[in-house]
GROMACS .gro file of N, CA and C in nm:
model
  351
    1UNK      N    1  -3.257  10.164   3.732
    1UNK     CA    2  -3.163  10.220   3.821
    1UNK      C    3  -3.024  10.169   3.818
    2UNK      N    4  -2.943  10.278   3.815
    2UNK     CA    5  -2.809  10.227   3.811
    2UNK      C    6  -2.741  10.258   3.951
    3UNK      N    7  -2.657  10.173   4.005
    3UNK     CA    8  -2.595  10.185   4.128
    3UNK      C    9  -2.472  10.270   4.118
    4UNK      N   10  -2.463  10.363   4.179
    4UNK     CA   11  -2.345  10.449   4.158
    4UNK      C   12  -2.213  10.374   4.218
    5UNK      N   13  -2.112  10.417   4.178
    5UNK     CA   14  -1.969  10.340   4.184
    5UNK      C   15  -1.948  10.334   4.346
    6UNK      N   16  -1.957  10.434   4.407
    6UNK     CA   17  -1.948  10.444   4.566
    6UNK      C   18  -2.031  10.339   4.617
    7UNK      N   19  -2.147  10.337   4.606
    7UNK     CA   20  -2.247  10.236   4.658
    7UNK      C   21  -2.218  10.099   4.614
    8UNK      N   22  -2.166  10.075   4.497
    8UNK     CA   23  -2.135   9.936   4.454
    8UNK      C   24  -2.006   9.900   4.520
    9UNK      N   25  -1.901   9.984   4.549
    9UNK     CA   26  -1.807   9.957   4.617
    9UNK      C   27  -1.828   9.915   4.754
   10UNK      N   28  -1.917   9.982   4.830
   10UNK     CA   29  -1.952   9.943   4.966
   10UNK      C   30  -2.009   9.815   4.961
   11UNK      N   31  -2.100   9.784   4.865
   11UNK     CA   32  -2.173   9.655   4.866
   11UNK      C   33  -2.069   9.537   4.836
   12UNK      N   34  -1.968   9.577   4.736
   12UNK     CA   35  -1.867   9.490   4.727
   12UNK      C   36  -1.773   9.458   4.841
   13UNK      N   37  -1.741   9.566   4.913
   13UNK     CA   38  -1.653   9.538   5.040
   13UNK      C   39  -1.745   9.454   5.137
   14UNK      N   40  -1.871   9.481   5.153
   14UNK     CA   41  -1.948   9.401   5.249
   14UNK      C   42  -1.952   9.260   5.204
   15UNK      N   43  -1.959   9.226   5.087
   15UNK     CA   44  -1.952   9.086   5.035
   15UNK      C   45  -1.824   9.026   5.049
   16UNK      N   46  -1.734   9.099   5.025
   16UNK     CA   47  -1.579   9.043   5.048
   16UNK      C   48  -1.547   9.005   5.197
   17UNK      N   49  -1.616   9.105   5.267
   17UNK     CA   50  -1.582   9.077   5.419
   17UNK      C   51  -1.658   8.950   5.463
   18UNK      N   52  -1.777   8.949   5.428
   18UNK     CA   53  -1.855   8.827   5.449
   18UNK      C   54  -1.803   8.692   5.400
   19UNK      N   55  -1.758   8.695   5.284
   19UNK     CA   56  -1.695   8.584   5.228
   19UNK      C   57  -1.573   8.546   5.302
   20UNK      N   58  -1.495   8.629   5.342
   20UNK     CA   59  -1.380   8.596   5.430
   20UNK      C   60  -1.407   8.532   5.550
   21UNK      N   61  -1.528   8.586   5.610
   21UNK     CA   62  -1.559   8.540   5.737
   21UNK      C   63  -1.612   8.375   5.725
   22UNK      N   64  -1.703   8.363   5.621
   22UNK     CA   65  -1.759   8.243   5.585
   22UNK      C   66  -1.641   8.125   5.551
   23UNK      N   67  -1.547   8.177   5.471
   23UNK     CA   68  -1.425   8.085   5.447
   23UNK      C   69  -1.358   8.052   5.574
   24UNK      N   70  -1.343   8.146   5.658
   24UNK     CA   71  -1.272   8.110   5.784
   24UNK      C   72  -1.348   8.011   5.875
   25UNK      N   73  -1.490   8.038   5.878
   25UNK     CA   74  -1.560   7.952   5.959
   25UNK      C   75  -1.572   7.811   5.895
   26UNK      N   76  -1.577   7.798   5.779
   26UNK     CA   77  -1.577   7.680   5.684
   26UNK      C   78  -1.438   7.590   5.723
   27UNK      N   79  -1.356   7.684   5.712
   27UNK     CA   80  -1.209   7.627   5.719
   27UNK      C   81  -1.190   7.530   5.856
   28UNK      N   82  -1.277   7.576   5.966
   28UNK     CA   83  -1.269   7.510   6.094
   28UNK      C   84  -1.324   7.381   6.095
   29UNK      N   85  -1.412   7.357   5.998
   29UNK     CA   86  -1.483   7.215   5.990
   29UNK      C   87  -1.473   7.145   5.876
   30UNK      N   88  -1.420   7.208   5.765
   30UNK     CA   89  -1.418   7.149   5.632
   30UNK      C   90  -1.288   7.176   5.558
   31UNK      N   91  -1.266   7.130   5.444
   31UNK     CA   92  -1.158   7.159   5.362
   31UNK      C   93  -1.205   7.191   5.225
   32UNK      N   94  -1.138   7.297   5.159
   32UNK     CA   95  -1.192   7.338   5.020
   32UNK      C   96  -1.162   7.226   4.926
   33UNK      N   97  -1.258   7.222   4.822
   33UNK     CA   98  -1.246   7.127   4.721
   33UNK      C   99  -1.194   7.185   4.608
   34UNK      N  100  -1.091   7.144   4.523
   34UNK     CA  101  -1.036   7.221   4.419
   34UNK      C  102  -1.135   7.244   4.297
   35UNK      N  103  -1.237   7.157   4.281
   35UNK     CA  104  -1.313   7.158   4.152
   35UNK      C  105  -1.384   7.291   4.136
   36UNK      N  106  -1.430   7.358   4.246
   36UNK     CA  107  -1.514   7.469   4.231
   36UNK      C  108  -1.502   7.575   4.353
   37UNK      N  109  -1.477   7.692   4.326
   37UNK     CA  110  -1.458   7.796   4.423
   37UNK      C  111  -1.592   7.788   4.519
   38UNK      N  112  -1.568   7.784   4.669
   38UNK     CA  113  -1.676   7.784   4.746
   38UNK      C  114  -1.730   7.639   4.776
   39UNK      N  115  -1.679   7.536   4.723
   39UNK     CA  116  -1.712   7.403   4.752
   39UNK      C  117  -1.621   7.338   4.858
   40UNK      N  118  -1.693   7.296   4.960
   40UNK     CA  119  -1.609   7.241   5.069
   40UNK      C  120  -1.643   7.094   5.107
   41UNK      N  121  -1.562   7.008   5.164
   41UNK     CA  122  -1.581   6.889   5.202
   41UNK      C  123  -1.564   6.887   5.355
   42UNK      N  124  -1.666   6.830   5.442
   42UNK     CA  125  -1.653   6.826   5.578
   42UNK      C  126  -1.561   6.736   5.615
   43UNK      N  127  -1.469   6.756   5.713
   43UNK     CA  128  -1.357   6.678   5.763
   43UNK      C  129  -1.429   6.573   5.871
   44UNK      N  130  -1.382   6.446   5.869
   44UNK     CA  131  -1.427   6.336   5.957
   44UNK      C  132  -1.293   6.309   6.035
   45UNK      N  133  -1.306   6.348   6.183
   45UNK     CA  134  -1.195   6.341   6.261
   45UNK      C  135  -1.216   6.211   6.331
   46UNK      N  136  -1.085   6.136   6.330
   46UNK     CA  137  -1.078   6.011   6.405
   46UNK      C  138  -1.040   6.026   6.537
   47UNK      N  139  -1.117   5.991   6.645
   47UNK     CA  140  -1.089   6.012   6.766
   47UNK      C  141  -1.034   5.880   6.838
   48UNK      N  142  -1.084   5.767   6.788
   48UNK     CA  143  -1.045   5.658   6.863
   48UNK      C  144  -1.113   5.530   6.798
   49UNK      N  145  -1.091   5.420   6.860
   49UNK     CA  146  -1.151   5.275   6.801
   49UNK      C  147  -1.272   5.232   6.881
   50UNK      N  148  -1.290   5.302   7.000
   50UNK     CA  149  -1.404   5.213   7.084
   50UNK      C  150  -1.541   5.274   7.053
   51UNK      N  151  -1.629   5.208   7.085
   51UNK     CA  152  -1.777   5.248   7.050
   51UNK      C  153  -1.819   5.399   7.085
   52UNK      N  154  -1.767   5.437   7.212
   52UNK     CA  155  -1.813   5.567   7.248
   52UNK      C  156  -1.742   5.665   7.145
   53UNK      N  157  -1.611   5.646   7.136
   53UNK     CA  158  -1.530   5.736   7.026
   53UNK      C  159  -1.599   5.745   6.893
   54UNK      N  160  -1.634   5.633   6.847
   54UNK     CA  161  -1.714   5.615   6.711
   54UNK      C  162  -1.826   5.679   6.712
   55UNK      N  163  -1.914   5.686   6.824
   55UNK     CA  164  -2.052   5.749   6.824
   55UNK      C  165  -2.022   5.898   6.830
   56UNK      N  166  -1.929   5.945   6.891
   56UNK     CA  167  -1.884   6.091   6.899
   56UNK      C  168  -1.817   6.126   6.769
   57UNK      N  169  -1.747   6.057   6.711
   57UNK     CA  170  -1.726   6.093   6.562
   57UNK      C  171  -1.820   6.104   6.474
   58UNK      N  172  -1.919   6.015   6.471
   58UNK     CA  173  -2.043   6.031   6.380
   58UNK      C  174  -2.122   6.141   6.409
   59UNK      N  175  -2.145   6.177   6.556
   59UNK     CA  176  -2.223   6.284   6.594
   59UNK      C  177  -2.172   6.422   6.558
   60UNK      N  178  -2.030   6.432   6.572
   60UNK     CA  179  -1.943   6.546   6.542
   60UNK      C  180  -1.970   6.582   6.367
   61UNK      N  181  -1.956   6.469   6.308
   61UNK     CA  182  -1.954   6.484   6.166
   61UNK      C  183  -2.066   6.521   6.110
   62UNK      N  184  -2.190   6.460   6.169
   62UNK     CA  185  -2.316   6.498   6.116
   62UNK      C  186  -2.368   6.635   6.152
   63UNK      N  187  -2.307   6.696   6.280
   63UNK     CA  188  -2.327   6.843   6.316
   63UNK      C  189  -2.261   6.918   6.210
   64UNK      N  190  -2.131   6.897   6.183
   64UNK     CA  191  -2.034   6.976   6.102
   64UNK      C  192  -2.081   6.971   5.954
   65UNK      N  193  -2.144   6.865   5.912
   65UNK     CA  194  -2.206   6.848   5.782
   65UNK      C  195  -2.318   6.942   5.756
   66UNK      N  196  -2.393   6.956   5.856
   66UNK     CA  197  -2.531   7.041   5.831
   66UNK      C  198  -2.474   7.180   5.849
   67UNK      N  199  -2.381   7.240   5.938
   67UNK     CA  200  -2.321   7.364   5.939
   67UNK      C  201  -2.256   7.397   5.811
   68UNK      N  202  -2.166   7.294   5.754
   68UNK     CA  203  -2.093   7.319   5.640
   68UNK      C  204  -2.203   7.349   5.531
   69UNK      N  205  -2.305   7.274   5.507
   69UNK     CA  206  -2.391   7.290   5.414
   69UNK      C  207  -2.446   7.436   5.425
   70UNK      N  208  -2.502   7.487   5.524
   70UNK     CA  209  -2.542   7.599   5.552
   70UNK      C  210  -2.457   7.715   5.519
   71UNK      N  211  -2.332   7.688   5.552
   71UNK     CA  212  -2.230   7.828   5.531
   71UNK      C  213  -2.188   7.807   5.376
   72UNK      N  214  -2.182   7.700   5.326
   72UNK     CA  215  -2.151   7.688   5.191
   72UNK      C  216  -2.251   7.733   5.108
   73UNK      N  217  -2.371   7.721   5.115
   73UNK     CA  218  -2.480   7.801   5.057
   73UNK      C  219  -2.470   7.920   5.046
   74UNK      N  220  -2.429   7.984   5.175
   74UNK     CA  221  -2.426   8.144   5.199
   74UNK      C  222  -2.296   8.196   5.110
   75UNK      N  223  -2.193   8.107   5.103
   75UNK     CA  224  -2.070   8.148   5.032
   75UNK      C  225  -2.104   8.151   4.879
   76UNK      N  226  -2.174   8.045   4.837
   76UNK     CA  227  -2.204   8.033   4.698
   76UNK      C  228  -2.292   8.164   4.652
   77UNK      N  229  -2.379   8.199   4.740
   77UNK     CA  230  -2.464   8.313   4.713
   77UNK      C  231  -2.379   8.455   4.705
   78UNK      N  232  -2.272   8.449   4.795
   78UNK     CA  233  -2.192   8.562   4.775
   78UNK      C  234  -2.098   8.585   4.660
   79UNK      N  235  -2.052   8.451   4.618
   79UNK     CA  236  -1.967   8.421   4.508
   79UNK      C  237  -2.045   8.471   4.378
   80UNK      N  238  -2.181   8.428   4.368
   80UNK     CA  239  -2.244   8.461   4.270
   80UNK      C  240  -2.274   8.612   4.260
   81UNK      N  241  -2.320   8.675   4.390
   81UNK     CA  242  -2.315   8.825   4.365
   81UNK      C  243  -2.202   8.906   4.312
   82UNK      N  244  -2.079   8.846   4.368
   82UNK     CA  245  -1.942   8.911   4.319
   82UNK      C  246  -1.933   8.882   4.159
   83UNK      N  247  -1.995   8.777   4.113
   83UNK     CA  248  -1.972   8.733   3.974
   83UNK      C  249  -2.064   8.836   3.901
   84UNK      N  250  -2.197   8.854   3.935
   84UNK     CA  251  -2.309   8.945   3.884
   84UNK      C  252  -2.236   9.088   3.884
   85UNK      N  253  -2.157   9.134   3.968
   85UNK     CA  254  -2.089   9.261   3.960
   85UNK      C  255  -1.991   9.266   3.857
   86UNK      N  256  -1.908   9.159   3.850
   86UNK     CA  257  -1.816   9.163   3.722
   86UNK      C  258  -1.880   9.161   3.607
   87UNK      N  259  -1.985   9.093   3.586
   87UNK     CA  260  -2.063   9.095   3.466
   87UNK      C  261  -2.154   9.208   3.434
   88UNK      N  262  -2.171   9.296   3.543
   88UNK     CA  263  -2.260   9.411   3.514
   88UNK      C  264  -2.405   9.374   3.528
   89UNK      N  265  -2.456   9.271   3.581
   89UNK     CA  266  -2.592   9.218   3.596
   89UNK      C  267  -2.629   9.228   3.747
   90UNK      N  268  -2.545   9.296   3.838
   90UNK     CA  269  -2.575   9.301   3.983
   90UNK      C  270  -2.689   9.407   4.007
   91UNK      N  271  -2.780   9.362   4.098
   91UNK     CA  272  -2.888   9.461   4.114
   91UNK      C  273  -3.022   9.425   4.035
   92UNK      N  274  -3.007   9.328   3.945
   92UNK     CA  275  -3.121   9.296   3.858
   92UNK      C  276  -3.166   9.173   3.905
   93UNK      N  277  -3.313   9.150   3.915
   93UNK     CA  278  -3.368   9.043   3.962
   93UNK      C  279  -3.363   8.917   3.862
   94UNK      N  280  -3.322   8.799   3.907
   94UNK     CA  281  -3.305   8.701   3.816
   94UNK      C  282  -3.413   8.645   3.761
   95UNK      N  283  -3.544   8.677   3.809
   95UNK     CA  284  -3.661   8.612   3.778
   95UNK      C  285  -3.733   8.705   3.664
   96UNK      N  286  -3.746   8.847   3.707
   96UNK     CA  287  -3.822   8.928   3.635
   96UNK      C  288  -3.749   9.024   3.556
   97UNK      N  289  -3.611   9.052   3.597
   97UNK     CA  290  -3.518   9.140   3.524
   97UNK      C  291  -3.552   9.285   3.584
   98UNK      N  292  -3.632   9.320   3.666
   98UNK     CA  293  -3.639   9.437   3.741
   98UNK      C  294  -3.537   9.475   3.828
   99UNK      N  295  -3.514   9.599   3.840
   99UNK     CA  296  -3.416   9.640   3.953
   99UNK      C  297  -3.438   9.590   4.089
  100UNK      N  298  -3.352   9.542   4.168
  100UNK     CA  299  -3.363   9.492   4.310
  100UNK      C  300  -3.351   9.642   4.382
  101UNK      N  301  -3.446   9.686   4.468
  101UNK     CA  302  -3.432   9.802   4.548
  101UNK      C  303  -3.308   9.809   4.626
  102UNK      N  304  -3.237   9.931   4.631
  102UNK     CA  305  -3.114   9.946   4.695
  102UNK      C  306  -3.104   9.921   4.836
  103UNK      N  307  -3.235   9.953   4.898
  103UNK     CA  308  -3.250   9.918   5.049
  103UNK      C  309  -3.241   9.767   5.063
  104UNK      N  310  -3.296   9.682   4.977
  104UNK     CA  311  -3.276   9.529   4.978
  104UNK      C  312  -3.124   9.495   4.969
  105UNK      N  313  -3.067   9.551   4.858
  105UNK     CA  314  -2.912   9.522   4.845
  105UNK      C  315  -2.839   9.553   4.958
  106UNK      N  316  -2.876   9.671   5.044
  106UNK     CA  317  -2.793   9.704   5.135
  106UNK      C  318  -2.826   9.606   5.256
  107UNK      N  319  -2.933   9.559   5.273
  107UNK     CA  320  -2.971   9.472   5.388
  107UNK      C  321  -2.914   9.315   5.354
  108UNK      N  322  -2.917   9.288   5.228
  108UNK     CA  323  -2.868   9.158   5.186
  108UNK      C  324  -2.795   9.182   5.043
  109UNK      N  325  -2.664   9.221   5.056
  109UNK     CA  326  -2.594   9.220   4.942
  109UNK      C  327  -2.588   9.122   4.829
  110UNK      N  328  -2.615   9.001   4.865
  110UNK     CA  329  -2.625   8.873   4.789
  110UNK      C  330  -2.755   8.846   4.730
  111UNK      N  331  -2.850   8.945   4.759
  111UNK     CA  332  -2.991   8.910   4.695
  111UNK      C  333  -2.994   8.893   4.546
  112UNK      N  334  -3.067   8.804   4.508
  112UNK     CA  335  -3.064   8.756   4.352
  112UNK      C  336  -3.200   8.796   4.296
  113UNK      N  337  -3.310   8.811   4.390
  113UNK     CA  338  -3.446   8.844   4.327
  113UNK      C  339  -3.494   8.962   4.399
  114UNK      N  340  -3.598   9.030   4.347
  114UNK     CA  341  -3.666   9.130   4.405
  114UNK      C  342  -3.760   9.078   4.488
  115UNK      N  343  -3.821   9.154   4.595
  115UNK     CA  344  -3.912   9.112   4.680
  115UNK      C  345  -4.044   9.060   4.614
  116UNK      N  346  -4.080   9.114   4.510
  116UNK     CA  347  -4.213   9.065   4.441
  116UNK      C  348  -4.201   8.902   4.391
  117UNK      N  349  -4.064   8.881   4.359
  117UNK     CA  350  -4.038   8.743   4.315
  117UNK      C  351  -4.001   8.644   4.419
   0.00000   0.00000   0.00000
């Protein structure tokens, strides 16, 4: 199956929109690391020096860290999908090499594998 240009452009547009939203959300709790696109480091906000402030800081950091990890994983999937589009391998299952059904790609444009895999 070859994905026509119009459909590919629609999928790419959806990926870029989702990428922008993820980067915006990540920017609220983390800062980008220069080493690799889509890699972030959770910010640690200093609220004060007393025991309650320290507990709040640690709690907030741990919450932000789990959110950052989840958002960063989604962002990496999108960056990977955009890279596969550039290489011409988008829409092929990374495990078996078969075409990923268009319905699956429309539902999840960053899909790397077919439903069978």
